[in-house]
mmCIF file of C-alpha atoms in Angstrom:
data_model
loop_
_atom_site.group_PDB
_atom_site.id
_atom_site.type_symbol
_atom_site.label_atom_id
_atom_site.label_comp_id
_atom_site.label_asym_id
_atom_site.label_seq_id
_atom_site.Cartn_x
_atom_site.Cartn_y
_atom_site.Cartn_z
ATOM 1 C CA GLY A 20 -76.062 136.714 34.290
ATOM 2 C CA ASP A 21 -79.599 137.923 33.896
ATOM 3 C CA SER A 22 -80.928 140.209 36.589
ATOM 4 C CA VAL A 23 -83.237 143.085 37.406
ATOM 5 C CA THR A 24 -82.439 146.021 39.674
ATOM 6 C CA GLN A 25 -85.403 147.893 40.978
ATOM 7 C CA MET A 26 -85.809 151.125 42.853
ATOM 8 C CA GLU A 27 -86.109 150.467 46.541
ATOM 9 C CA GLY A 28 -89.101 151.559 48.499
ATOM 10 C CA PRO A 29 -91.248 152.103 50.233
ATOM 11 C CA VAL A 30 -92.746 154.948 48.247
ATOM 12 C CA THR A 31 -95.514 157.098 49.691
ATOM 13 C CA LEU A 32 -97.397 159.535 47.472
ATOM 14 C CA SER A 33 -100.441 161.721 47.751
ATOM 15 C CA GLU A 34 -103.398 160.970 45.528
ATOM 16 C CA GLU A 35 -103.020 162.423 42.003
ATOM 17 C CA ALA A 36 -99.235 162.648 42.301
ATOM 18 C CA PHE A 37 -96.909 161.473 39.525
ATOM 19 C CA LEU A 38 -95.304 158.071 39.964
ATOM 20 C CA THR A 39 -91.991 156.758 38.683
ATOM 21 C CA ILE A 40 -90.498 153.445 39.734
ATOM 22 C CA ASN A 41 -87.089 152.800 38.221
ATOM 23 C CA CYS A 42 -86.058 149.445 36.807
ATOM 24 C CA THR A 43 -82.848 148.498 35.016
ATOM 25 C CA TYR A 44 -81.823 145.124 33.741
ATOM 26 C CA THR A 45 -78.928 142.960 32.646
ATOM 27 C CA ALA A 46 -79.612 140.252 30.114
ATOM 28 C CA THR A 47 -77.546 137.887 28.009
ATOM 29 C CA GLY A 48 -80.195 137.364 25.347
ATOM 30 C CA TYR A 49 -83.064 139.433 24.011
ATOM 31 C CA PRO A 50 -85.352 139.929 26.976
ATOM 32 C CA SER A 51 -89.006 140.638 27.294
ATOM 33 C CA LEU A 52 -89.785 143.008 30.132
ATOM 34 C CA PHE A 53 -92.736 142.997 32.497
ATOM 35 C CA TRP A 54 -94.288 144.842 35.384
ATOM 36 C CA TYR A 55 -96.334 142.802 37.837
ATOM 37 C CA VAL A 56 -98.438 144.138 40.707
ATOM 38 C CA GLN A 57 -99.137 142.342 43.972
ATOM 39 C CA TYR A 58 -101.986 143.485 46.194
ATOM 40 C CA PRO A 59 -101.890 142.524 49.870
ATOM 41 C CA GLY A 60 -102.396 138.808 50.399
ATOM 42 C CA GLU A 61 -102.705 138.091 46.702
ATOM 43 C CA GLY A 62 -100.611 136.694 43.888
ATOM 44 C CA LEU A 63 -98.928 138.623 41.122
ATOM 45 C CA GLN A 64 -100.964 140.124 38.336
ATOM 46 C CA LEU A 65 -99.488 141.176 35.042
ATOM 47 C CA LEU A 66 -99.699 144.943 34.718
ATOM 48 C CA LEU A 67 -97.956 145.484 31.388
ATOM 49 C CA LYS A 68 -95.215 144.116 29.182
ATOM 50 C CA ALA A 69 -92.936 144.968 26.266
ATOM 51 C CA THR A 70 -91.224 142.415 24.090
ATOM 52 C CA LYS A 71 -88.737 144.453 22.074
ATOM 53 C CA ALA A 72 -86.752 147.667 22.175
ATOM 54 C CA ASP A 73 -88.752 150.914 21.992
ATOM 55 C CA ASP A 74 -92.030 149.113 22.690
ATOM 56 C CA LYS A 75 -94.285 150.842 25.190
ATOM 57 C CA GLY A 76 -96.460 148.753 27.463
ATOM 58 C CA SER A 77 -99.502 150.405 28.984
ATOM 59 C CA ASN A 78 -102.453 149.453 31.163
ATOM 60 C CA LYS A 79 -104.743 151.202 33.660
ATOM 61 C CA GLY A 80 -102.886 154.487 33.200
ATOM 62 C CA PHE A 81 -99.478 152.910 33.825
ATOM 63 C CA GLU A 82 -96.800 153.033 31.139
ATOM 64 C CA ALA A 83 -93.277 151.714 30.658
ATOM 65 C CA THR A 84 -90.974 151.969 27.641
ATOM 66 C CA TYR A 85 -88.354 149.358 26.802
ATOM 67 C CA ARG A 86 -85.105 151.330 26.455
ATOM 68 C CA LYS A 87 -82.315 149.174 25.137
ATOM 69 C CA GLU A 88 -79.747 151.972 25.148
ATOM 70 C CA THR A 89 -80.152 152.553 28.875
ATOM 71 C CA THR A 90 -81.281 148.965 29.688
ATOM 72 C CA SER A 91 -84.260 150.377 31.527
ATOM 73 C CA PHE A 92 -88.005 149.811 31.862
ATOM 74 C CA HIS A 93 -89.225 152.507 34.241
ATOM 75 C CA LEU A 94 -92.854 152.424 35.360
ATOM 76 C CA GLU A 95 -94.805 155.686 35.273
ATOM 77 C CA LYS A 96 -98.288 156.909 36.035
ATOM 78 C CA GLY A 97 -99.428 160.475 35.732
ATOM 79 C CA SER A 98 -101.945 160.511 38.572
ATOM 80 C CA VAL A 99 -101.999 157.783 41.183
ATOM 81 C CA GLN A 100 -105.058 156.687 43.145
ATOM 82 C CA VAL A 101 -105.435 155.124 46.577
ATOM 83 C CA SER A 102 -106.357 151.863 44.856
ATOM 84 C CA ASP A 103 -102.879 151.745 43.262
ATOM 85 C CA SER A 104 -101.351 150.969 46.645
ATOM 86 C CA ALA A 105 -99.541 147.667 46.161
ATOM 87 C CA VAL A 106 -96.121 146.163 45.578
ATOM 88 C CA TYR A 107 -94.770 146.489 42.046
ATOM 89 C CA PHE A 108 -92.283 144.035 40.572
ATOM 90 C CA CYS A 109 -90.179 144.504 37.482
ATOM 91 C CA ALA A 110 -89.287 141.245 35.716
ATOM 92 C CA LEU A 111 -87.612 139.917 32.616
ATOM 93 C CA SER A 112 -87.551 136.733 30.643
ATOM 94 C CA VAL A 113 -84.981 135.841 28.015
ATOM 95 C CA ASN A 114 -85.533 133.741 24.954
ATOM 96 C CA THR A 115 -82.856 131.290 26.019
ATOM 97 C CA GLY A 116 -84.189 130.682 29.513
ATOM 98 C CA ASN A 117 -86.969 129.011 31.411
ATOM 99 C CA GLN A 118 -87.742 131.484 34.132
ATOM 100 C CA PHE A 119 -88.597 135.024 35.027
ATOM 101 C CA TYR A 120 -86.106 137.158 36.929
ATOM 102 C CA PHE A 121 -87.739 139.501 39.387
ATOM 103 C CA GLY A 122 -86.632 142.660 41.092
ATOM 104 C CA THR A 123 -87.065 142.941 44.834
ATOM 105 C CA GLY A 124 -90.311 144.868 44.534
ATOM 106 C CA THR A 125 -91.287 148.439 45.355
ATOM 107 C CA SER A 126 -94.036 149.047 47.854
ATOM 108 C CA LEU A 127 -96.297 151.965 46.955
ATOM 109 C CA THR A 128 -98.709 153.594 49.367
ATOM 110 C CA VAL A 129 -101.029 156.305 48.091
ATOM 111 C CA ILE A 130 -102.644 158.487 50.723
ATOM 112 C CA PRO A 131 -105.832 160.497 50.181
ATOM 113 C CA ASN B 26 -111.879 130.790 32.621
ATOM 114 C CA ALA B 27 -110.274 129.678 35.825
ATOM 115 C CA GLY B 28 -106.818 131.014 36.474
ATOM 116 C CA VAL B 29 -104.012 129.252 38.277
ATOM 117 C CA MET B 30 -105.319 127.614 41.435
ATOM 118 C CA GLN B 31 -103.183 126.932 44.462
ATOM 119 C CA ASN B 32 -104.074 125.197 47.682
ATOM 120 C CA PRO B 33 -103.924 125.503 50.491
ATOM 121 C CA ARG B 34 -103.680 129.267 50.670
ATOM 122 C CA HIS B 35 -102.174 129.089 54.122
ATOM 123 C CA LEU B 36 -100.289 126.198 55.672
ATOM 124 C CA VAL B 37 -98.843 125.906 59.150
ATOM 125 C CA ARG B 38 -96.340 123.183 59.933
ATOM 126 C CA ARG B 39 -94.086 122.366 62.844
ATOM 127 C CA ARG B 40 -90.396 121.808 62.303
ATOM 128 C CA GLY B 41 -89.738 118.341 60.922
ATOM 129 C CA GLN B 42 -93.148 117.878 59.314
ATOM 130 C CA GLU B 43 -93.837 117.668 55.585
ATOM 131 C CA ALA B 44 -95.497 120.365 53.500
ATOM 132 C CA ARG B 45 -97.321 119.588 50.249
ATOM 133 C CA LEU B 46 -98.323 122.490 48.052
ATOM 134 C CA ARG B 47 -100.624 122.011 45.086
ATOM 135 C CA CYS B 48 -100.957 123.955 41.878
ATOM 136 C CA SER B 49 -103.502 123.542 39.093
ATOM 137 C CA PRO B 50 -102.419 125.515 36.020
ATOM 138 C CA VAL B 51 -104.648 127.425 33.671
ATOM 139 C CA LYS B 52 -106.630 124.952 31.579
ATOM 140 C CA GLY B 53 -104.613 124.061 28.517
ATOM 141 C CA HIS B 54 -101.284 125.190 29.966
ATOM 142 C CA SER B 55 -98.659 122.480 30.089
ATOM 143 C CA HIS B 56 -95.795 124.475 31.604
ATOM 144 C CA VAL B 57 -95.596 125.084 35.347
ATOM 145 C CA TYR B 58 -93.110 127.136 37.338
ATOM 146 C CA TRP B 59 -92.626 127.384 41.090
ATOM 147 C CA TYR B 60 -91.226 130.478 42.796
ATOM 148 C CA ARG B 61 -90.476 131.301 46.406
ATOM 149 C CA GLN B 62 -90.896 134.720 47.936
ATOM 150 C CA LEU B 63 -89.131 135.290 51.208
ATOM 151 C CA PRO B 64 -90.302 138.189 53.399
ATOM 152 C CA GLU B 65 -89.356 141.580 51.961
ATOM 153 C CA GLU B 66 -87.822 139.984 48.870
ATOM 154 C CA GLY B 67 -88.729 139.381 45.255
ATOM 155 C CA LEU B 68 -89.674 136.059 43.776
ATOM 156 C CA LYS B 69 -86.926 133.540 43.191
ATOM 157 C CA PHE B 70 -87.264 130.793 40.620
ATOM 158 C CA MET B 71 -87.232 127.240 41.951
ATOM 159 C CA VAL B 72 -88.277 124.770 39.280
ATOM 160 C CA TYR B 73 -89.839 124.489 35.824
ATOM 161 C CA LEU B 74 -91.877 121.458 34.848
ATOM 162 C CA GLN B 75 -93.797 120.159 31.901
ATOM 163 C CA LYS B 76 -96.167 117.239 32.126
ATOM 164 C CA GLU B 77 -94.274 114.337 33.726
ATOM 165 C CA ASN B 78 -90.910 116.046 33.272
ATOM 166 C CA ILE B 79 -88.679 118.337 35.297
ATOM 167 C CA ILE B 80 -87.054 120.679 32.812
ATOM 168 C CA ASP B 81 -85.066 122.988 35.069
ATOM 169 C CA GLU B 82 -84.626 122.633 38.818
ATOM 170 C CA SER B 83 -81.621 124.910 39.126
ATOM 171 C CA GLY B 84 -83.302 127.099 41.741
ATOM 172 C CA MET B 85 -84.498 124.345 44.024
ATOM 173 C CA PRO B 86 -82.525 123.306 47.115
ATOM 174 C CA LYS B 87 -80.911 119.917 46.585
ATOM 175 C CA GLU B 88 -82.236 118.451 49.793
ATOM 176 C CA ARG B 89 -85.755 118.152 51.204
ATOM 177 C CA PHE B 90 -87.446 119.783 48.207
ATOM 178 C CA SER B 91 -89.046 117.964 45.299
ATOM 179 C CA ALA B 92 -91.588 118.775 42.610
ATOM 180 C CA GLU B 93 -93.724 116.842 40.209
ATOM 181 C CA PHE B 94 -96.299 117.499 37.520
ATOM 182 C CA PRO B 95 -98.033 114.216 36.743
ATOM 183 C CA LYS B 96 -99.943 113.418 33.609
ATOM 184 C CA GLU B 97 -103.168 113.787 35.533
ATOM 185 C CA GLY B 98 -103.730 116.138 38.427
ATOM 186 C CA PRO B 99 -102.028 119.183 39.862
ATOM 187 C CA SER B 100 -98.386 119.969 40.209
ATOM 188 C CA ILE B 101 -97.048 119.274 43.695
ATOM 189 C CA LEU B 102 -94.196 120.994 45.514
ATOM 190 C CA ARG B 103 -93.125 118.874 48.447
ATOM 191 C CA ILE B 104 -90.933 120.012 51.316
ATOM 192 C CA GLN B 105 -89.792 117.330 53.714
ATOM 193 C CA GLN B 106 -88.655 117.962 57.287
ATOM 194 C CA VAL B 107 -89.491 121.651 57.144
ATOM 195 C CA VAL B 108 -87.363 124.187 58.983
ATOM 196 C CA ARG B 109 -88.186 127.745 60.024
ATOM 197 C CA GLY B 110 -86.256 129.120 57.063
ATOM 198 C CA ASP B 111 -88.778 127.485 54.721
ATOM 199 C CA SER B 112 -91.412 129.976 55.874
ATOM 200 C CA ALA B 113 -92.287 131.934 52.761
ATOM 201 C CA ALA B 114 -94.915 132.443 50.102
ATOM 202 C CA TYR B 115 -94.729 129.867 47.322
ATOM 203 C CA PHE B 116 -96.150 130.888 43.988
ATOM 204 C CA CYS B 117 -96.978 128.748 41.040
ATOM 205 C CA ALA B 118 -97.204 130.095 37.511
ATOM 206 C CA SER B 119 -98.217 128.520 34.241
ATOM 207 C CA SER B 120 -97.820 129.312 30.573
ATOM 208 C CA PRO B 121 -99.057 127.747 27.362
ATOM 209 C CA LEU B 122 -95.609 127.788 25.824
ATOM 210 C CA ARG B 123 -92.085 127.963 27.095
ATOM 211 C CA THR B 124 -91.275 131.347 28.572
ATOM 212 C CA ASP B 125 -89.726 133.022 25.634
ATOM 213 C CA GLN B 126 -91.845 136.057 24.965
ATOM 214 C CA GLU B 127 -94.790 134.430 26.703
ATOM 215 C CA THR B 128 -96.416 135.651 29.871
ATOM 216 C CA GLN B 129 -96.548 133.570 32.991
ATOM 217 C CA TYR B 130 -99.853 133.557 34.841
ATOM 218 C CA PHE B 131 -99.491 133.438 38.603
ATOM 219 C CA GLY B 132 -101.604 131.814 41.247
ATOM 220 C CA PRO B 133 -102.504 133.450 44.578
ATOM 221 C CA GLY B 134 -99.722 131.613 46.394
ATOM 222 C CA THR B 135 -99.447 129.367 49.417
ATOM 223 C CA ARG B 136 -98.124 131.019 52.541
ATOM 224 C CA LEU B 137 -96.195 128.513 54.569
ATOM 225 C CA LEU B 138 -95.447 129.186 58.198
ATOM 226 C CA VAL B 139 -93.115 126.829 60.044
ATOM 227 C CA LEU B 140 -93.362 126.984 63.803
#
């Protein structure tokens, strides 16, 4: 079936450190891949997406590349800020389905 | 433009009571999805609706849970005779088209606490 496996947290980094959150997927169709961010007490906000292999999604300094060969969509940021502290969810949707499949989320805390 | 609206944001119920959660999608969106997020877990799909139709309810418990999206008004997720295990955050999302290659826009969620 379709699923997403996400790096477990929590992750704690110092400000300006490099961030990688791993995400791999299993899909029966041709998935689109997404990263959502959830700030405390809020809903999910779309951070970035990629709809086909080798596409790179980017937003607010975050990047992720859709790698079909390794079935991965790792999230990266070169220099994190305190304001990036949140929970990050990797997700996929397939063109034959009706729903998103979410990973379990990775909690990131950035300390000054 | 208003995003997805959900109310109430917080809901407290005692065991055995009913919970009604409301979701108003983005204006112009005719597809609504409900997800449940249990503590320390990711979101799990419950049900997908279009106006007046349930398209996919494969993730919704067979008993006590129901959902509707009437021609007029918000989508409603209804939980009858709530139990403590229903305590969770319930998120609604909407999209203009079916979710193939389209993004779902999420509301802020309703946090249900069952005492």
